[in-house]
Amino acid sequence: MRNSCLSNKFLKGIFFLYFFMGVIPNSHAQNVFKVTYSVTDVKIQGSLDNLDNNSKQLFEKMADYTKDVNYILIANQEESYFEQENALNKESDSPLEHILSRGAQRFTSFNERVYANHNVDSIVFVRNILNQDFTVKRDYFNFNWVFKKETKKILDFNAIKAEGSYYHPVTNEDLKVVAWYIPSIQLQSGPDIFMGLPGLIAEVDLKGAIVTIKKIETIKNLEIEKINDLKAMNQQEFKDLIKSLNKKFENYIDD
């Protein structure tokens, strides 16, 4: 009996040690989610009635183009990576193609790429300004999420509503966001910078667009890409950059 007790204590000790060293196999540990998002609605600031026919047609083409673009989130419980899907990242020498591509980006105001480390609540994103990419490393955006009672189905998952607000450094605006998250998929991630809810964010209702999940896949051993942040600027440096660029633009207009 004494030997049995010692044996049990020994096994518990070994289990405890293996647990903290991460040796215990976990069937879900290597599972990574690949989430595809797309724009399901675009918003115009104003009324289409105030536009001429050519402008209306251009807006309609831009809206259709925007809805054809997929965004990919690769995520597990510790980290995530988000970007526009390469296959549909249409670039050509056509002036119209360029206008449509840039218009699609303005609707969502998404960054080029976003990497998040959920263990330390930090993100690294790449922002294109005036055709130049800037890499920024900072803490999570503070959305001050407020949980609501409303629920709805998204891809047959139960989603819960949350409302938040945040400051957008590029547009210099305080913006509101409505998010729908899936508590049964225990990820903190979402599209672009939107994260920090107790479940995968399935939809965000933004100033210029509504972005919704269209597909969720679970893939084992899928690598999560990181963004090189060795030369990244911090948030204050990024704010100073935006301020400087805005000042140059104002001076250019005045001249």
mmCIF file of C-alpha atoms in Angstrom:
data_model
loop_
_atom_site.group_PDB
_atom_site.id
_atom_site.type_symbol
_atom_site.label_atom_id
_atom_site.label_comp_id
_atom_site.label_asym_id
_atom_site.label_seq_id
_atom_site.Cartn_x
_atom_site.Cartn_y
_atom_site.Cartn_z
ATOM 1 C CA MET A 1 0.000 0.000 0.000
ATOM 2 C CA ARG A 2 2.853 2.340 0.927
ATOM 3 C CA ASN A 3 4.599 1.549 -2.365
ATOM 4 C CA SER A 4 1.371 2.223 -4.229
ATOM 5 C CA CYS A 5 1.036 5.686 -2.619
ATOM 6 C CA LEU A 6 4.643 6.504 -3.443
ATOM 7 C CA SER A 7 4.089 5.341 -7.007
ATOM 8 C CA ASN A 8 1.007 7.556 -7.392
ATOM 9 C CA LYS A 9 2.875 10.550 -5.977
ATOM 10 C CA PHE A 10 5.748 9.865 -8.349
ATOM 11 C CA LEU A 11 3.427 9.699 -11.366
ATOM 12 C CA LYS A 12 1.680 12.904 -10.329
ATOM 13 C CA GLY A 13 5.037 14.590 -10.000
ATOM 14 C CA ILE A 14 6.092 13.449 -13.452
ATOM 15 C CA PHE A 15 2.783 14.624 -14.940
ATOM 16 C CA PHE A 16 3.145 17.986 -13.208
ATOM 17 C CA LEU A 17 6.670 18.400 -14.567
ATOM 18 C CA TYR A 18 5.683 17.408 -18.087
ATOM 19 C CA PHE A 19 2.695 19.719 -17.991
ATOM 20 C CA PHE A 20 4.781 22.781 -17.188
ATOM 21 C CA MET A 21 7.455 21.817 -19.713
ATOM 22 C CA GLY A 22 4.815 21.489 -22.416
ATOM 23 C CA VAL A 23 5.589 17.832 -23.034
ATOM 24 C CA ILE A 24 2.081 16.482 -22.530
ATOM 25 C CA PRO A 25 0.613 15.947 -26.015
ATOM 26 C CA ASN A 26 -2.485 17.969 -26.824
ATOM 27 C CA SER A 27 -4.586 16.940 -29.786
ATOM 28 C CA HIS A 28 -5.634 20.585 -30.289
ATOM 29 C CA ALA A 29 -2.254 22.204 -29.660
ATOM 30 C CA GLN A 30 -1.162 22.099 -33.297
ATOM 31 C CA ASN A 31 -4.540 23.066 -34.727
ATOM 32 C CA VAL A 32 -4.541 26.398 -36.502
ATOM 33 C CA PHE A 33 -7.606 28.169 -37.844
ATOM 34 C CA LYS A 34 -7.673 29.580 -41.359
ATOM 35 C CA VAL A 35 -10.508 32.082 -41.541
ATOM 36 C CA THR A 36 -11.669 33.729 -44.755
ATOM 37 C CA TYR A 37 -13.446 37.081 -44.573
ATOM 38 C CA SER A 38 -15.071 39.211 -47.247
ATOM 39 C CA VAL A 39 -16.919 42.502 -47.450
ATOM 40 C CA THR A 40 -20.663 41.867 -47.371
ATOM 41 C CA ASP A 41 -21.774 45.496 -47.517
ATOM 42 C CA VAL A 42 -20.147 48.785 -48.474
ATOM 43 C CA LYS A 43 -21.193 52.193 -47.220
ATOM 44 C CA ILE A 44 -21.122 55.562 -48.901
ATOM 45 C CA GLN A 45 -20.675 58.689 -46.826
ATOM 46 C CA GLY A 46 -23.530 60.732 -48.262
ATOM 47 C CA SER A 47 -26.042 59.913 -50.972
ATOM 48 C CA LEU A 48 -25.628 58.383 -54.409
ATOM 49 C CA ASP A 49 -28.327 60.763 -55.606
ATOM 50 C CA ASN A 50 -25.796 63.582 -55.422
ATOM 51 C CA LEU A 51 -23.482 61.820 -57.897
ATOM 52 C CA ASP A 52 -23.590 61.970 -61.678
ATOM 53 C CA ASN A 53 -24.091 58.786 -63.698
ATOM 54 C CA ASN A 54 -20.373 58.196 -64.289
ATOM 55 C CA SER A 55 -19.614 58.543 -60.573
ATOM 56 C CA LYS A 56 -22.485 56.208 -59.689
ATOM 57 C CA GLN A 57 -21.215 53.571 -62.117
ATOM 58 C CA LEU A 58 -17.694 53.891 -60.722
ATOM 59 C CA PHE A 59 -19.003 53.467 -57.170
ATOM 60 C CA GLU A 60 -20.981 50.372 -58.178
ATOM 61 C CA LYS A 61 -17.898 48.856 -59.852
ATOM 62 C CA MET A 62 -15.832 49.681 -56.787
ATOM 63 C CA ALA A 63 -18.421 48.069 -54.500
ATOM 64 C CA ASP A 64 -18.530 44.899 -56.623
ATOM 65 C CA TYR A 65 -14.735 44.752 -56.735
ATOM 66 C CA THR A 66 -14.535 45.197 -52.973
ATOM 67 C CA LYS A 67 -16.917 42.290 -52.348
ATOM 68 C CA ASP A 68 -14.763 40.012 -54.524
ATOM 69 C CA VAL A 69 -11.707 40.497 -52.308
ATOM 70 C CA ASN A 70 -10.963 37.865 -49.659
ATOM 71 C CA TYR A 71 -9.045 38.494 -46.445
ATOM 72 C CA ILE A 72 -7.277 35.659 -44.649
ATOM 73 C CA LEU A 73 -6.717 35.254 -40.907
ATOM 74 C CA ILE A 74 -4.375 32.496 -39.711
ATOM 75 C CA ALA A 75 -4.713 32.094 -35.944
ATOM 76 C CA ASN A 76 -4.314 29.966 -32.862
ATOM 77 C CA GLN A 77 -4.750 30.909 -29.209
ATOM 78 C CA GLU A 78 -1.307 32.503 -28.991
ATOM 79 C CA GLU A 79 -0.837 34.440 -32.220
ATOM 80 C CA SER A 80 -2.438 35.436 -35.511
ATOM 81 C CA TYR A 81 -1.623 36.842 -38.944
ATOM 82 C CA PHE A 82 -3.990 38.752 -41.239
ATOM 83 C CA GLU A 83 -3.707 39.997 -44.814
ATOM 84 C CA GLN A 84 -5.551 40.291 -48.090
ATOM 85 C CA GLU A 85 -5.567 37.043 -50.053
ATOM 86 C CA ASN A 86 -2.829 37.132 -52.683
ATOM 87 C CA ALA A 87 -4.884 35.376 -55.326
ATOM 88 C CA LEU A 88 -7.365 38.232 -55.367
ATOM 89 C CA ASN A 89 -4.939 41.049 -54.710
ATOM 90 C CA LYS A 90 -5.405 42.365 -58.203
ATOM 91 C CA GLU A 91 -2.657 44.642 -59.467
ATOM 92 C CA SER A 92 -2.242 45.657 -63.092
ATOM 93 C CA ASP A 93 -1.213 48.581 -65.221
ATOM 94 C CA SER A 94 -4.843 49.473 -65.835
ATOM 95 C CA PRO A 95 -5.730 52.862 -64.287
ATOM 96 C CA LEU A 96 -9.251 51.600 -63.566
ATOM 97 C CA GLU A 97 -7.877 48.496 -61.834
ATOM 98 C CA HIS A 98 -5.689 50.699 -59.663
ATOM 99 C CA ILE A 99 -8.634 52.945 -58.747
ATOM 100 C CA LEU A 100 -10.814 49.949 -57.857
ATOM 101 C CA SER A 101 -8.062 48.362 -55.749
ATOM 102 C CA ARG A 102 -7.409 51.543 -53.788
ATOM 103 C CA GLY A 103 -11.132 52.117 -53.402
ATOM 104 C CA ALA A 104 -11.563 48.666 -51.876
ATOM 105 C CA GLN A 105 -8.887 49.482 -49.302
ATOM 106 C CA ARG A 106 -10.582 52.750 -48.391
ATOM 107 C CA PHE A 107 -13.884 51.025 -47.611
ATOM 108 C CA THR A 108 -12.326 48.788 -44.961
ATOM 109 C CA SER A 109 -9.297 50.947 -44.056
ATOM 110 C CA PHE A 110 -7.475 47.681 -43.315
ATOM 111 C CA ASN A 111 -3.717 47.558 -42.971
ATOM 112 C CA GLU A 112 -1.612 45.673 -45.494
ATOM 113 C CA ARG A 113 -0.692 43.016 -42.922
ATOM 114 C CA VAL A 114 -1.230 42.496 -39.186
ATOM 115 C CA TYR A 115 0.550 40.135 -36.790
ATOM 116 C CA ALA A 116 -0.670 39.761 -33.197
ATOM 117 C CA ASN A 117 1.021 38.126 -30.214
ATOM 118 C CA HIS A 118 -1.795 37.383 -27.789
ATOM 119 C CA ASN A 119 0.557 36.383 -24.974
ATOM 120 C CA VAL A 120 1.807 39.954 -24.615
ATOM 121 C CA ASP A 121 -1.159 41.813 -26.174
ATOM 122 C CA SER A 122 0.928 43.410 -28.902
ATOM 123 C CA ILE A 123 0.510 43.826 -32.644
ATOM 124 C CA VAL A 124 2.761 44.607 -35.585
ATOM 125 C CA PHE A 125 1.107 46.057 -38.656
ATOM 126 C CA VAL A 126 2.191 47.351 -42.043
ATOM 127 C CA ARG A 127 0.444 50.497 -43.244
ATOM 128 C CA ASN A 128 0.725 51.831 -46.775
ATOM 129 C CA ILE A 129 0.751 55.611 -46.936
ATOM 130 C CA LEU A 130 1.436 57.415 -50.206
ATOM 131 C CA ASN A 131 2.637 54.147 -51.766
ATOM 132 C CA GLN A 132 5.174 53.562 -48.999
ATOM 133 C CA ASP A 133 4.939 50.794 -46.386
ATOM 134 C CA PHE A 134 5.519 51.657 -42.728
ATOM 135 C CA THR A 135 5.855 48.968 -40.044
ATOM 136 C CA VAL A 136 4.495 49.769 -36.586
ATOM 137 C CA LYS A 137 4.704 47.788 -33.343
ATOM 138 C CA ARG A 138 2.349 48.695 -30.533
ATOM 139 C CA ASP A 139 -0.016 47.402 -27.856
ATOM 140 C CA TYR A 140 -3.511 46.211 -28.724
ATOM 141 C CA PHE A 141 -5.940 48.924 -29.710
ATOM 142 C CA ASN A 142 -8.236 49.667 -26.781
ATOM 143 C CA PHE A 143 -11.791 49.154 -27.995
ATOM 144 C CA ASN A 144 -13.486 49.378 -24.581
ATOM 145 C CA TRP A 145 -15.747 46.517 -25.640
ATOM 146 C CA VAL A 146 -19.283 46.561 -24.245
ATOM 147 C CA PHE A 147 -21.095 43.227 -24.391
ATOM 148 C CA LYS A 148 -24.689 43.133 -25.612
ATOM 149 C CA LYS A 149 -27.462 40.565 -25.289
ATOM 150 C CA GLU A 150 -28.189 40.321 -29.009
ATOM 151 C CA THR A 151 -27.201 37.115 -30.795
ATOM 152 C CA LYS A 152 -27.398 35.882 -34.367
ATOM 153 C CA LYS A 153 -26.241 32.992 -36.525
ATOM 154 C CA ILE A 154 -23.116 33.371 -38.659
ATOM 155 C CA LEU A 155 -22.142 30.245 -40.627
ATOM 156 C CA ASP A 156 -24.391 28.248 -38.253
ATOM 157 C CA PHE A 157 -22.383 29.475 -35.250
ATOM 158 C CA ASN A 158 -23.992 31.405 -32.416
ATOM 159 C CA ALA A 159 -22.494 34.897 -32.440
ATOM 160 C CA ILE A 160 -22.794 37.530 -29.710
ATOM 161 C CA LYS A 161 -22.782 41.273 -30.249
ATOM 162 C CA ALA A 162 -20.224 43.667 -28.781
ATOM 163 C CA GLU A 163 -19.796 47.388 -29.332
ATOM 164 C CA GLY A 164 -16.576 49.339 -29.110
ATOM 165 C CA SER A 165 -14.780 52.514 -30.105
ATOM 166 C CA TYR A 166 -11.206 53.392 -30.973
ATOM 167 C CA TYR A 167 -8.976 56.147 -32.290
ATOM 168 C CA HIS A 168 -7.767 55.798 -35.878
ATOM 169 C CA PRO A 169 -4.379 57.541 -36.149
ATOM 170 C CA VAL A 170 -4.366 57.836 -39.946
ATOM 171 C CA THR A 171 -7.787 59.439 -40.346
ATOM 172 C CA ASN A 172 -7.523 61.195 -36.956
ATOM 173 C CA GLU A 173 -11.007 60.041 -35.962
ATOM 174 C CA ASP A 174 -12.714 58.427 -32.999
ATOM 175 C CA LEU A 175 -14.616 55.578 -34.619
ATOM 176 C CA LYS A 176 -17.277 53.153 -33.461
ATOM 177 C CA VAL A 177 -17.299 49.458 -34.303
ATOM 178 C CA VAL A 178 -19.880 46.713 -33.861
ATOM 179 C CA ALA A 179 -18.440 43.206 -33.649
ATOM 180 C CA TRP A 180 -20.037 39.766 -33.555
ATOM 181 C CA TYR A 181 -17.905 37.076 -31.951
ATOM 182 C CA ILE A 182 -18.227 33.296 -31.669
ATOM 183 C CA PRO A 183 -17.602 32.159 -28.057
ATOM 184 C CA SER A 184 -17.413 28.495 -29.078
ATOM 185 C CA ILE A 185 -14.226 29.257 -31.062
ATOM 186 C CA GLN A 186 -11.931 30.384 -28.297
ATOM 187 C CA LEU A 187 -9.627 32.736 -30.171
ATOM 188 C CA GLN A 188 -8.953 36.390 -29.375
ATOM 189 C CA SER A 189 -8.438 37.179 -33.046
ATOM 190 C CA GLY A 190 -10.410 38.933 -35.739
ATOM 191 C CA PRO A 191 -9.928 40.813 -38.995
ATOM 192 C CA ASP A 192 -7.157 43.433 -39.105
ATOM 193 C CA ILE A 193 -6.669 45.167 -35.720
ATOM 194 C CA PHE A 194 -9.984 43.991 -34.270
ATOM 195 C CA MET A 195 -9.423 41.504 -31.455
ATOM 196 C CA GLY A 196 -9.602 41.039 -27.706
ATOM 197 C CA LEU A 197 -13.046 39.444 -27.401
ATOM 198 C CA PRO A 198 -13.688 36.031 -25.750
ATOM 199 C CA GLY A 199 -14.155 34.299 -29.080
ATOM 200 C CA LEU A 200 -13.293 34.601 -32.763
ATOM 201 C CA ILE A 201 -14.661 37.810 -34.281
ATOM 202 C CA ALA A 202 -16.949 36.730 -37.106
ATOM 203 C CA GLU A 203 -18.112 40.137 -38.271
ATOM 204 C CA VAL A 204 -17.200 43.800 -37.894
ATOM 205 C CA ASP A 205 -19.471 46.679 -38.829
ATOM 206 C CA LEU A 206 -17.149 49.564 -39.691
ATOM 207 C CA LYS A 207 -17.562 53.122 -40.925
ATOM 208 C CA GLY A 208 -17.120 52.127 -44.561
ATOM 209 C CA ALA A 209 -18.000 48.439 -44.748
ATOM 210 C CA ILE A 210 -19.310 45.321 -43.058
ATOM 211 C CA VAL A 211 -16.801 42.462 -43.108
ATOM 212 C CA THR A 212 -18.043 38.929 -42.392
ATOM 213 C CA ILE A 213 -16.609 35.424 -42.182
ATOM 214 C CA LYS A 214 -17.316 33.297 -45.247
ATOM 215 C CA LYS A 215 -15.310 30.168 -44.358
ATOM 216 C CA ILE A 216 -13.534 28.604 -41.357
ATOM 217 C CA GLU A 217 -11.010 25.780 -41.718
ATOM 218 C CA THR A 218 -8.966 23.926 -39.104
ATOM 219 C CA ILE A 219 -5.518 22.944 -40.338
ATOM 220 C CA LYS A 220 -2.856 21.137 -38.324
ATOM 221 C CA ASN A 221 0.708 22.439 -38.281
ATOM 222 C CA LEU A 222 -0.061 25.468 -40.456
ATOM 223 C CA GLU A 223 2.665 28.041 -39.926
ATOM 224 C CA ILE A 224 1.662 31.495 -38.739
ATOM 225 C CA GLU A 225 3.683 34.133 -40.526
ATOM 226 C CA LYS A 226 5.351 36.916 -38.560
ATOM 227 C CA ILE A 227 6.228 40.456 -39.601
ATOM 228 C CA ASN A 228 9.830 41.577 -39.248
ATOM 229 C CA ASP A 229 9.700 44.301 -36.596
ATOM 230 C CA LEU A 230 13.421 45.006 -36.181
ATOM 231 C CA LYS A 231 13.000 48.417 -37.807
ATOM 232 C CA ALA A 232 9.411 49.011 -36.714
ATOM 233 C CA MET A 233 8.421 52.369 -35.310
ATOM 234 C CA ASN A 234 6.438 52.608 -32.089
ATOM 235 C CA GLN A 235 2.985 54.133 -31.821
ATOM 236 C CA GLN A 236 4.225 57.602 -30.867
ATOM 237 C CA GLU A 237 6.657 57.652 -33.786
ATOM 238 C CA PHE A 238 3.814 56.631 -36.092
ATOM 239 C CA LYS A 239 1.605 59.430 -34.757
ATOM 240 C CA ASP A 240 4.423 61.913 -35.289
ATOM 241 C CA LEU A 241 4.849 60.635 -38.848
ATOM 242 C CA ILE A 242 1.145 61.078 -39.618
ATOM 243 C CA LYS A 243 1.196 64.557 -38.101
ATOM 244 C CA SER A 244 4.222 65.510 -40.200
ATOM 245 C CA LEU A 245 2.675 64.171 -43.416
ATOM 246 C CA ASN A 246 -0.592 65.995 -42.737
ATOM 247 C CA LYS A 247 1.293 69.231 -42.156
ATOM 248 C CA LYS A 248 3.181 68.834 -45.443
ATOM 249 C CA PHE A 249 -0.109 68.172 -47.225
ATOM 250 C CA GLU A 250 -1.707 71.279 -45.698
ATOM 251 C CA ASN A 251 1.278 73.396 -46.713
ATOM 252 C CA TYR A 252 1.048 71.977 -50.230
ATOM 253 C CA ILE A 253 -2.645 72.910 -50.426
ATOM 254 C CA ASP A 254 -1.936 76.421 -49.126
ATOM 255 C CA ASP A 255 0.747 76.926 -51.770
#
